[in-house]
Tab-separated table of C-alpha atoms in Angstrom:
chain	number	residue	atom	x	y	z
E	1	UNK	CA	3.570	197.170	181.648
E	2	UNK	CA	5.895	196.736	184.522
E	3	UNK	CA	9.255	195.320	184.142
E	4	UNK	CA	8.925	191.676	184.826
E	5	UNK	CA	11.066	189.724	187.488
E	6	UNK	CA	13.365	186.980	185.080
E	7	UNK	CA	14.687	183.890	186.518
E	8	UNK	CA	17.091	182.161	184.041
E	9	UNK	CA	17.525	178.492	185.412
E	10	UNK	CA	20.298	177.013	184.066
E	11	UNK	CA	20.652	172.718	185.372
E	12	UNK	CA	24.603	171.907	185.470
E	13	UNK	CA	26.149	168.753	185.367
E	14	UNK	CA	29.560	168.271	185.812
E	15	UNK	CA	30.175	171.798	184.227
E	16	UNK	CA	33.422	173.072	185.301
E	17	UNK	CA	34.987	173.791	182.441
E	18	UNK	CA	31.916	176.335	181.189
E	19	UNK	CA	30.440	177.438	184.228
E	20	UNK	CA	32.662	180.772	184.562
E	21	UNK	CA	31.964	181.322	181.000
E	22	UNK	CA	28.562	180.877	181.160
E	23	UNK	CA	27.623	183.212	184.307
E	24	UNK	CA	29.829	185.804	182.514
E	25	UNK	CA	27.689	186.223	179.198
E	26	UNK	CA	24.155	185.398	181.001
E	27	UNK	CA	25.380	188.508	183.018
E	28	UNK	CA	26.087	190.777	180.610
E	29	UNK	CA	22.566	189.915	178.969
E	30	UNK	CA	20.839	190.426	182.076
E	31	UNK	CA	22.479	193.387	182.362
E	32	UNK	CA	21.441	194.804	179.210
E	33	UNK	CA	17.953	193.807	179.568
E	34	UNK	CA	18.064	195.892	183.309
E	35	UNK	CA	19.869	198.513	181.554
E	36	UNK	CA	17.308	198.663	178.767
E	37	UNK	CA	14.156	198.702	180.950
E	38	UNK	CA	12.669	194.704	179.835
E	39	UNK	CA	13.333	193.748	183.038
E	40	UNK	CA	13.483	193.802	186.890
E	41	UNK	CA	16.412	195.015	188.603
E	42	UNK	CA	15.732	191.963	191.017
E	43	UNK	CA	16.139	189.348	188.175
E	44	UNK	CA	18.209	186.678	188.672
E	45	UNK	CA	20.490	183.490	187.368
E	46	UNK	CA	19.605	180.356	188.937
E	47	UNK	CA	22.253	177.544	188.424
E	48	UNK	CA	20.711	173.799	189.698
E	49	UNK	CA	23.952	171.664	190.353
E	50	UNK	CA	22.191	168.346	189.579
E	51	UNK	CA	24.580	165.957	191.559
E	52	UNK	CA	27.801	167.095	189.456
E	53	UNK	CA	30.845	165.007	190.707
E	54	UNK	CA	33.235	168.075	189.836
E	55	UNK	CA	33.885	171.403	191.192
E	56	UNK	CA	30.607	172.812	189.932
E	57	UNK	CA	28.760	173.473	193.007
E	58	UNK	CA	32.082	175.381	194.194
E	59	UNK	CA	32.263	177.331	191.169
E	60	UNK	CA	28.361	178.542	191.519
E	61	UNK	CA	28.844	179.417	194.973
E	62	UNK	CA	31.331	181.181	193.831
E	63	UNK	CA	29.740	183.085	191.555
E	64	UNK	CA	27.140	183.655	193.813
E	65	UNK	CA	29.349	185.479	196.288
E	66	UNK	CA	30.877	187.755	193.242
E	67	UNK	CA	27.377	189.092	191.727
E	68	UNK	CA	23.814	190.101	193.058
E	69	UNK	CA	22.255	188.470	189.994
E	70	UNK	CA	23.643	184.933	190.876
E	71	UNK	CA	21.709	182.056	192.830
E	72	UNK	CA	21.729	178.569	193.115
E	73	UNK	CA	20.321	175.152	194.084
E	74	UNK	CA	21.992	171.683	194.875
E	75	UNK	CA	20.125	168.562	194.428
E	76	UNK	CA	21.262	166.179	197.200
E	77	UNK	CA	22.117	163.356	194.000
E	78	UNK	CA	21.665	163.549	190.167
E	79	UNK	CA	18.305	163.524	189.259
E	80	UNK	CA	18.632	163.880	185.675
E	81	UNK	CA	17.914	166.819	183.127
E	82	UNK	CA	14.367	167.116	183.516
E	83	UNK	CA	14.216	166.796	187.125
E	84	UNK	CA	16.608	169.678	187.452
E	85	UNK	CA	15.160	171.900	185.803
E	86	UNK	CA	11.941	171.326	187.587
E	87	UNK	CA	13.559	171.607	190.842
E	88	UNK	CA	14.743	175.465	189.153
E	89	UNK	CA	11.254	176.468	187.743
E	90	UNK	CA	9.810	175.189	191.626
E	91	UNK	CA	12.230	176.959	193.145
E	92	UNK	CA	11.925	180.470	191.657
E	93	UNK	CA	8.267	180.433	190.774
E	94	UNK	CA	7.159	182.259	193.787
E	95	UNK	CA	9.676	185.296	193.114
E	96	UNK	CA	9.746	185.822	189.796
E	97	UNK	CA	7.169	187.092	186.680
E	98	UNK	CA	8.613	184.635	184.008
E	99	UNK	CA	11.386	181.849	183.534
E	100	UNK	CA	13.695	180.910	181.059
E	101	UNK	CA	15.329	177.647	180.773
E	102	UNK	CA	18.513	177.111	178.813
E	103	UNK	CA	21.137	174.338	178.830
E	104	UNK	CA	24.849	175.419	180.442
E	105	UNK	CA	26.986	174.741	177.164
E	106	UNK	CA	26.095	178.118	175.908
E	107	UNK	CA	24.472	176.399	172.526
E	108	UNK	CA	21.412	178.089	172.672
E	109	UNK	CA	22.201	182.149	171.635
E	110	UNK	CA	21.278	183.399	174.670
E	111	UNK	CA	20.837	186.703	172.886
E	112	UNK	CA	17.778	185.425	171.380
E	113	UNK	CA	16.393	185.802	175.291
E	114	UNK	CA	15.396	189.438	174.294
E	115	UNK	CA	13.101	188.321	171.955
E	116	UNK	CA	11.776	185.751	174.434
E	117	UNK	CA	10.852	188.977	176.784
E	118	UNK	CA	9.379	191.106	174.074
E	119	UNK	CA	7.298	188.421	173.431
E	120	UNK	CA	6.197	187.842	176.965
E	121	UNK	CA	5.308	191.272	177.046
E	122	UNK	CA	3.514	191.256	174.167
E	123	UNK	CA	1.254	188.724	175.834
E	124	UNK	CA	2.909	185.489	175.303
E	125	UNK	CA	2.735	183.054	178.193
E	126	UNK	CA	4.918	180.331	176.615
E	127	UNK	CA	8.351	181.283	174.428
E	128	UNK	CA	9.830	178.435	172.227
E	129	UNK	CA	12.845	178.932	171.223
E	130	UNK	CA	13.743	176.761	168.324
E	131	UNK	CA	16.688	175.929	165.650
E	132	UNK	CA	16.374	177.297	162.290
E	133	UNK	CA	18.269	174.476	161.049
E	134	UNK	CA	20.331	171.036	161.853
E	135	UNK	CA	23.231	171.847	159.610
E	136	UNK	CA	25.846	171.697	161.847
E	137	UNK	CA	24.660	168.075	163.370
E	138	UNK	CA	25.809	164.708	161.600
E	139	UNK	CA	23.900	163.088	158.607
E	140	UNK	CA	22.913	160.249	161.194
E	141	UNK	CA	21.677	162.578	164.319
E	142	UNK	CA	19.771	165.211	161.804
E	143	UNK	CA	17.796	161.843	159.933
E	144	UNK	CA	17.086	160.236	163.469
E	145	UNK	CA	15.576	163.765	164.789
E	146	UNK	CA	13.573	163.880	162.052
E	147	UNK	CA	12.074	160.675	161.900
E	148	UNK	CA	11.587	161.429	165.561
E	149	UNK	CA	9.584	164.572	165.483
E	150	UNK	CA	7.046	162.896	162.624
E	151	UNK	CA	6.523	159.592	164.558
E	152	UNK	CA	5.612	161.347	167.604
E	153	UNK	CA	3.472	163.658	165.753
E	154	UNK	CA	1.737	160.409	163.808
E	155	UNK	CA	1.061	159.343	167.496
E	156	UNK	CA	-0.333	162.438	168.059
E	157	UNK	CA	2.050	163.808	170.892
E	158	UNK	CA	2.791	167.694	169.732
E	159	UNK	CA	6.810	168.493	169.795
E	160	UNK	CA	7.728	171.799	169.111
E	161	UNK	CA	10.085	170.651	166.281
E	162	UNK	CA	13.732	171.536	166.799
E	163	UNK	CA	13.004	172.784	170.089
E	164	UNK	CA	15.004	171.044	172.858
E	165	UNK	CA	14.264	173.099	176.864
E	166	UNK	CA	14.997	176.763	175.462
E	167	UNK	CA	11.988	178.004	176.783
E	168	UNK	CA	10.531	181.248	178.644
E	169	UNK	CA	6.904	180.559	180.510
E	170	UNK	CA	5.371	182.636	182.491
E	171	UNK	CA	4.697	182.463	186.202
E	172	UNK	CA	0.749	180.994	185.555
E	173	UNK	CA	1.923	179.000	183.095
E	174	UNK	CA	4.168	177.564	185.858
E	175	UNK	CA	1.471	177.231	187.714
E	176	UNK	CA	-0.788	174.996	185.683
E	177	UNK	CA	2.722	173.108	185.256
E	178	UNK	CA	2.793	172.129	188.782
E	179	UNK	CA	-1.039	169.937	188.167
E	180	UNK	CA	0.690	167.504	186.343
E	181	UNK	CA	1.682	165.113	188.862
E	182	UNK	CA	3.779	162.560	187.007
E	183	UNK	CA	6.679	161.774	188.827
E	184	UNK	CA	8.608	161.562	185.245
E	185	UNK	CA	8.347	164.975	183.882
E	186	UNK	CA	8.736	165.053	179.648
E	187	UNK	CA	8.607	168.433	179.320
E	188	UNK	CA	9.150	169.181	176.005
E	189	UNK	CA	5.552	166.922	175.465
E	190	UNK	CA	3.864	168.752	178.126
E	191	UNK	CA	4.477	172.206	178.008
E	192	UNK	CA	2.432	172.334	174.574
E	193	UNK	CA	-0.255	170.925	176.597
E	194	UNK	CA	-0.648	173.681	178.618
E	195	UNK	CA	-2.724	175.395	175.800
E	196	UNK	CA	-1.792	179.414	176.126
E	197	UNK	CA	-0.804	181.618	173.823
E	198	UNK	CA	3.028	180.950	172.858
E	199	UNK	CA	5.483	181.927	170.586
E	200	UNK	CA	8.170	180.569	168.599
E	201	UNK	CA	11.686	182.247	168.217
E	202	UNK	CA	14.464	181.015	165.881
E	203	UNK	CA	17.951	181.018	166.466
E	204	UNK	CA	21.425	179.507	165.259
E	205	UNK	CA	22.763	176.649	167.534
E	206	UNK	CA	26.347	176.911	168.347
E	207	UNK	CA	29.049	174.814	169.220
E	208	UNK	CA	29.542	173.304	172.568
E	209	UNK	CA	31.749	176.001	174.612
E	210	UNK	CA	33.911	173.653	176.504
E	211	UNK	CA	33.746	170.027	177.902
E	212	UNK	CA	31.707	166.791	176.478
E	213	UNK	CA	28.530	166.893	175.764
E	214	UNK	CA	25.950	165.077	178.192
E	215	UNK	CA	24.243	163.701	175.553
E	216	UNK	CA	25.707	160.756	173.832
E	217	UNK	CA	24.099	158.640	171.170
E	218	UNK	CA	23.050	156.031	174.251
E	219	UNK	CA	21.563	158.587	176.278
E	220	UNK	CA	19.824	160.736	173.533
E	221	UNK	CA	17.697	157.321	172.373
E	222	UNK	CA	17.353	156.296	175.759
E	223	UNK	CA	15.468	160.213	176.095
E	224	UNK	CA	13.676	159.539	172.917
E	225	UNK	CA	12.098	156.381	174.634
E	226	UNK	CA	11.263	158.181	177.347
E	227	UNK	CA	9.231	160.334	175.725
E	228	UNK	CA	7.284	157.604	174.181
E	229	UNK	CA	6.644	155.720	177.422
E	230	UNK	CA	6.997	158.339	179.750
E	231	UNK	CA	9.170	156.690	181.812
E	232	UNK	CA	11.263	153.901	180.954
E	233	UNK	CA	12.623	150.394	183.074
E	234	UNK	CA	15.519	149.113	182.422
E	235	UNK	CA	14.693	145.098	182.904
E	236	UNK	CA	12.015	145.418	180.767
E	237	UNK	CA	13.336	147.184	177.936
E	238	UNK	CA	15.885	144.443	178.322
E	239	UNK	CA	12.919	141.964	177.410
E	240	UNK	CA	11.975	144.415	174.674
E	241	UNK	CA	16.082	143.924	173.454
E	242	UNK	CA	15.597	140.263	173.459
E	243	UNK	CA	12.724	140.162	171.548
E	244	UNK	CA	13.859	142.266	168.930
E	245	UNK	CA	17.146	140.026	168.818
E	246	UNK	CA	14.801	136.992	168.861
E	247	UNK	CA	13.104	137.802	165.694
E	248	UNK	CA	16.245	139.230	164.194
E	249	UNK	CA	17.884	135.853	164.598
E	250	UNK	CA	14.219	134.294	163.587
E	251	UNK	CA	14.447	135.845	160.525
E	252	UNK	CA	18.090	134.426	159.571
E	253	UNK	CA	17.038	131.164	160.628
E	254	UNK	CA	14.308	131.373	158.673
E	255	UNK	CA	16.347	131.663	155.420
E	256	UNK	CA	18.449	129.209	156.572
E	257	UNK	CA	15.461	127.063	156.602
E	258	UNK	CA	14.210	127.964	153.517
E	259	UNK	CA	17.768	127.138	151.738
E	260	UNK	CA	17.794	123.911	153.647
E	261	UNK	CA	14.785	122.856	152.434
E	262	UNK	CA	15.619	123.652	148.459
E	263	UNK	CA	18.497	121.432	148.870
E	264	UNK	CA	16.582	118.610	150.148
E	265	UNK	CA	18.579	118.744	153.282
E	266	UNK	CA	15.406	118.717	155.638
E	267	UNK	CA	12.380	116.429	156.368
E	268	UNK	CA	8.804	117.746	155.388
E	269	UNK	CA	7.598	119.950	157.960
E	270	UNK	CA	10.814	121.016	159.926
E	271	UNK	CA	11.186	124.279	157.862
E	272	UNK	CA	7.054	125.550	158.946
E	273	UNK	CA	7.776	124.695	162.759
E	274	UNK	CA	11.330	126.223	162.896
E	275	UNK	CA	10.317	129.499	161.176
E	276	UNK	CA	6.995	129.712	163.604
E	277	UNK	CA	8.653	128.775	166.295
E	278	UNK	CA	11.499	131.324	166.118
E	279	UNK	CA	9.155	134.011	164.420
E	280	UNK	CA	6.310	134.134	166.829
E	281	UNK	CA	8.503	133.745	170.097
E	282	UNK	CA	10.275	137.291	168.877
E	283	UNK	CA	6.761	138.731	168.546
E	284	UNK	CA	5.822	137.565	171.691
E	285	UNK	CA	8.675	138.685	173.656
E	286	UNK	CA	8.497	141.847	171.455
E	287	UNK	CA	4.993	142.459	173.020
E	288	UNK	CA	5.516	141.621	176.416
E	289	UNK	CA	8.262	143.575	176.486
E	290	UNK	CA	6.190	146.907	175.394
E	291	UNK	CA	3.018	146.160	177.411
E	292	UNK	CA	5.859	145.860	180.490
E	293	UNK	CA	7.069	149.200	179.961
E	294	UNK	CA	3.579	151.080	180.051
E	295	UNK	CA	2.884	148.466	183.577
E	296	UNK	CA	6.659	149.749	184.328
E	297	UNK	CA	5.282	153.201	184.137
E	298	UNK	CA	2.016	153.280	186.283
E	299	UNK	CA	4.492	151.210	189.043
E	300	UNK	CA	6.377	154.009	189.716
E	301	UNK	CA	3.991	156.498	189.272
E	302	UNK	CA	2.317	154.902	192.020
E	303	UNK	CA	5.464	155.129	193.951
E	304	UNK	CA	4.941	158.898	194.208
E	305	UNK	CA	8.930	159.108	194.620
E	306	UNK	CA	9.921	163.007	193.995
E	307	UNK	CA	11.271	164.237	190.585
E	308	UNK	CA	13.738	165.348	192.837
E	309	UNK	CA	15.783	166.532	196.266
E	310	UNK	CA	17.235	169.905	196.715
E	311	UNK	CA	20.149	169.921	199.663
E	312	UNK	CA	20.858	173.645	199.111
E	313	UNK	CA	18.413	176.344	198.304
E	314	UNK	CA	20.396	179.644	197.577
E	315	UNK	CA	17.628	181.456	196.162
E	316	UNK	CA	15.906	181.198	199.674
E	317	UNK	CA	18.881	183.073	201.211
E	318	UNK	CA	18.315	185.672	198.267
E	319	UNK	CA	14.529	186.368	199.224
E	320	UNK	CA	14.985	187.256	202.754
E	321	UNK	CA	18.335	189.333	202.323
């Protein structure tokens, strides 16, 4: 088989304080996959700075002009995770054989990307790469995955469980990829849609490298959403929050009621109305509220807005040097 061409896109986001670090060990790995015969002396690093407010896009040019194997792409704003690393699988899909996606914190063991190839060229078109465990994540985070994973599989999306974007796929896998036109790309639902032949490989998640995470509790549920919906709008999941509250406060009014009325404090009838009242208003709002975020969803998928906007394409400079 011949040595495939690997493009390792790698989205950034504000990631000065591991960038260096990162390009280092992805380079030595690359290098001892070229020096090993897995893979293509032409294969390459592809940092996407998705709209980082810090140094980063400096630091990859930097890079860039210090080693062969480094390229880049600048979004012209932040686009978020997904739509960064789409804009680094579109970008190096016509040069490359296969493409692995990993997160710049240097969490994932990127020395589990060996395995990924030997898989690949054992006829894998898809490579998942997935946690052996959630013992190093809080009580609260670990339960909430959980519960995650099995309601979306009850709803019958398939999640590759404890598998985040630490993925190889292959250039027709890519392909197929691109004829899903949703504007609002969930990948981690999709690429098990694709239907070829994957793999799984396990591996030990680490500890952040340096800097904050770009994950916190608020954004992780507000990703979890997403993947329900597809897409989620902000004024109407603000209905959904005040129908939730609604009923909460519903339900404490209700008791209220109910106490009221066992000490004769109320007239005959005012405890039914107040507890239907407040009840059925939550539910209502509660509904409204989810019907608007699947009508939120079709409106801007009718927008056909882009998932994203590259300013800077490096890896064009790279293909006709």
């Amino acid at each position: 088989m011949n040595k495939p061409a690997l493009a390792i896109v790698v989205p950034c986001y504000n990631e000065r304080d591991v960038l260096h670090e990162t390009a280092k060990q992805l380079k030595e790995v690359l290098n001892a996959l070229i020096s090993e015969g897995l893979i293509s002396p032409n294969s390459k690093i592809v940092f996407v700075d998705d709209g980082s407010r810090d140094e980063t896009w400096r630091l990859i040019e930097e890079e860039k002009s210090g080693s062969e194997h480094i390229s880049g792409v600048k979004l012209s704003r932040n686009f978020g995770h997904q739509g960064a690393l789409l804009a680094g699988i579109h970008s190096a899909k016509l040069w490359y054989d296969c493409i692995i996606t990993i997160d710049a914190d240097l969490q994932d063991d990127i020395h589990v990307i060996r395995d990924f190839i030997i898989q690949y060229q054992n006829g894998a078109e898809i490579v998942y790469g997935v946690r052996k465990s959630r013992s190093t994540d809080s009580f609260f985070k670990r339960a909430t995955a959980q519960a995650y994973y099995k309601f979306m599989r009850k709803l019958g999306i398939d999640l590759i469980y404890n598998h985040a974007d630490f993925r190889l796929m292959s250039k027709r896998a890519v392909r197929v990829l691109e004829d899903f036109e949703e504007r609002n790309m969930f990948l981690r639902g999709i690429v098990p849609m694709l239907g070829f032949k994957s793999e799984v490989v396990y591996y030990d998640r680490k500890e952040r490298f340096a800097g904050e995470t770009k994950y916190p509790l608020k954004k992780m549920m507000a990703f979890a959403f997403n993947g329900l919906t597809s897409f989620s709008i902000v004024p109407i999941r603000i209905v959904s929050l005040i129908g939730v509250l609604s009923f909460c406060l519903s339900f404490l009014t209700g008791v209220y009621a109910v106490v009221q009325k066992l000490l004769g404090h109320t007239e005959s009838g005012w405890t039914s109305i107040i507890i239907s009242v407040w009840i059925i208003g939550g539910l209502m709002l509660m509904s409204v509220g989810l019907i608007g975020e699947y009508i939120g969803k079709i409106y801007w998928e009718t927008k056909r807005r882009p998932a994203y906007i590259i300013e800077t394409d490096l890896t064009d400079d790279d293909q006709e040097s």
